[in-house]
């Protein structure tokens, strides 16, 4: 057992975790330059759609990895960025439910994993935001008067969000059925 400097309490040694043979070698047989080109191209498209640059790059790198999960060090090495840049990107991606954090067994290191249903998670997490906006917009309609020009604009925006909520819910249900038919319940293999 090692001792820590501050408390002198014993800290257990990390226990090596055997890798099952069924887990694929990360990105085996892929040309790193080809992977990098894909990551940067997809990240650029996400940036054009409004995502911040570093979260877009981290998300694309995770999406392009065999395991769908990487450590901060692995992401930093692949993207040639600092640990602080990775940390900030992961914090944002976790807030919008596009990635999750998990501890490596027997280690203090975290791995960041893209959800197998990341698009569904990202869309449905917007529901809480839209609900708050609708509440505030309804208050605005009352405050500004429903027949005033801004009141009518706000009322139309509320109606749009109400419509959108119903359509997204129906769309997500159809997606779940489509996903089940085409992909089953199997998630990608988990890295150790």
XYZ file of C-alpha atoms in Angstrom:
192
model
C 0.000 0.000 0.000
C 1.106 3.537 -0.760
C 0.786 6.349 1.727
C -0.544 9.755 0.770
C 1.576 12.776 1.718
C -1.192 14.758 3.434
C -2.913 12.197 5.620
C -0.436 9.326 5.784
C -3.438 7.011 5.401
C -2.972 3.927 3.258
C -4.296 4.174 -0.282
C -5.012 0.886 -2.039
C -2.865 0.095 -5.062
C -4.786 0.181 -8.369
C -5.942 -3.274 -9.331
C -5.340 -4.131 -12.989
C -8.569 -4.988 -14.764
C -8.337 -7.823 -17.271
C -9.612 -6.937 -20.724
C -12.105 -9.478 -22.055
C -11.254 -10.810 -25.496
C -14.657 -9.699 -26.783
C -13.771 -6.013 -26.346
C -12.273 -4.713 -29.592
C -8.921 -2.968 -29.666
C -9.772 0.735 -29.912
C -9.814 1.947 -33.497
C -7.937 -1.150 -34.659
C -6.820 -0.985 -38.269
C -7.924 2.591 -38.853
C -5.634 5.219 -40.269
C -5.330 7.915 -37.567
C -5.171 10.628 -40.234
C -8.437 9.432 -41.795
C -10.107 9.354 -38.375
C -8.769 12.845 -37.644
C -10.127 14.186 -40.936
C -13.566 12.784 -40.152
C -13.503 14.189 -36.602
C -12.533 17.663 -37.805
C -15.040 17.640 -40.696
C -17.950 16.550 -38.510
C -16.913 18.940 -35.726
C -16.874 21.799 -38.254
C -20.440 20.949 -39.251
C -21.520 20.891 -35.597
C -19.878 24.305 -35.122
C -21.776 25.644 -38.141
C -24.965 24.400 -36.466
C -24.146 26.389 -33.307
C -22.110 24.089 -31.065
C -18.923 25.437 -29.504
C -15.743 24.285 -31.275
C -14.064 22.224 -28.545
C -17.203 20.335 -27.441
C -17.866 19.595 -31.111
C -14.375 18.142 -31.559
C -14.587 16.065 -28.362
C -18.037 14.755 -29.282
C -16.902 13.823 -32.811
C -13.798 12.066 -31.427
C -15.895 10.022 -28.996
C -18.409 9.199 -31.709
C -15.604 8.003 -34.000
C -13.931 5.760 -31.416
C -14.696 2.030 -31.364
C -15.567 1.994 -27.666
C -17.448 5.289 -27.769
C -15.449 6.238 -24.676
C -12.062 7.807 -23.999
C -10.133 9.297 -21.096
C -9.214 12.945 -20.923
C -5.614 12.044 -21.761
C -6.686 10.036 -24.816
C -8.893 12.871 -26.047
C -6.142 15.427 -25.431
C -3.619 13.321 -27.321
C -5.911 12.663 -30.271
C -7.109 16.258 -30.564
C -3.776 17.837 -29.545
C -5.387 19.973 -26.841
C -4.866 20.618 -23.141
C -6.609 18.707 -20.341
C -8.392 21.966 -19.409
C -9.854 22.222 -22.918
C -11.102 18.631 -22.719
C -12.533 19.220 -19.244
C -14.509 22.279 -20.326
C -15.798 20.505 -23.435
C -16.888 17.439 -21.471
C -18.612 19.602 -18.861
C -20.688 21.236 -21.615
C -21.448 17.926 -23.351
C -22.546 16.367 -20.051
C -24.855 19.319 -19.354
C -26.621 18.801 -22.684
C -26.747 15.020 -22.116
C -24.549 14.105 -25.081
C -21.869 12.322 -23.032
C -21.629 10.677 -19.652
C -18.790 10.258 -17.195
C -17.744 6.929 -15.736
C -14.893 5.853 -13.491
C -12.391 3.342 -14.758
C -12.573 0.337 -12.422
C -9.720 0.453 -9.909
C -8.662 3.938 -10.937
C -9.405 7.559 -10.229
C -9.437 8.331 -13.922
C -12.706 9.068 -15.647
C -13.761 7.966 -19.068
C -16.178 9.998 -21.106
C -18.748 8.007 -23.031
C -21.025 9.055 -25.839
C -24.543 7.771 -25.177
C -25.791 5.136 -27.592
C -28.890 7.290 -27.951
C -27.110 10.653 -27.769
C -29.363 12.428 -30.254
C -32.478 11.335 -28.404
C -30.959 12.420 -25.096
C -29.916 15.797 -26.490
C -33.353 16.483 -27.954
C -35.339 15.378 -24.943
C -33.131 17.352 -22.541
C -34.276 20.464 -24.381
C -37.822 19.812 -23.140
C -37.080 21.297 -19.714
C -35.608 24.396 -21.335
C -38.595 24.789 -23.654
C -40.972 24.412 -20.689
C -39.235 27.264 -18.851
C -39.300 29.425 -21.980
C -43.009 28.737 -22.504
C -43.778 29.692 -18.904
C -41.866 32.954 -19.226
C -43.374 33.712 -22.646
C -46.907 33.136 -21.286
C -46.147 35.606 -18.497
C -44.919 38.002 -21.187
C -48.173 37.636 -23.117
C -50.103 38.531 -19.956
C -47.764 41.409 -19.075
C -47.690 42.939 -22.562
C -51.321 42.241 -23.366
C -52.480 39.457 -25.697
C -53.731 41.898 -28.341
C -50.605 44.075 -28.460
C -48.103 43.431 -31.284
C -45.449 41.975 -28.925
C -48.115 40.001 -27.036
C -49.296 38.405 -30.303
C -45.689 37.580 -31.277
C -45.081 35.976 -27.897
C -48.380 34.066 -28.093
C -47.386 32.709 -31.508
C -44.011 31.649 -30.103
C -45.751 29.829 -27.228
C -48.043 28.095 -29.749
C -44.994 27.068 -31.782
C -43.277 25.564 -28.729
C -46.492 23.740 -27.769
C -46.723 22.350 -31.308
C -43.039 21.423 -31.304
C -43.350 19.568 -27.994
C -46.136 17.351 -29.347
C -44.341 16.692 -32.619
C -41.011 15.865 -30.966
C -42.705 13.454 -28.546
C -44.405 11.630 -31.439
C -41.197 11.675 -33.480
C -39.167 10.218 -30.602
C -41.690 7.404 -30.174
C -41.442 6.565 -33.878
C -37.626 6.691 -33.598
C -37.632 4.224 -30.676
C -39.707 1.795 -32.758
C -37.485 2.286 -35.813
C -34.323 1.845 -33.727
C -35.659 -1.342 -32.159
C -36.543 -2.801 -35.571
C -33.238 -1.891 -37.186
C -30.710 -2.065 -34.365
C -32.346 -4.006 -31.541
C -31.457 -3.268 -27.946
C -27.759 -3.806 -28.297
C -25.503 -0.973 -27.285
C -21.964 -0.776 -28.634
C -19.400 -2.850 -26.715
C -18.219 -1.192 -23.519
C -14.532 -0.641 -22.943
C -13.195 -1.785 -19.593
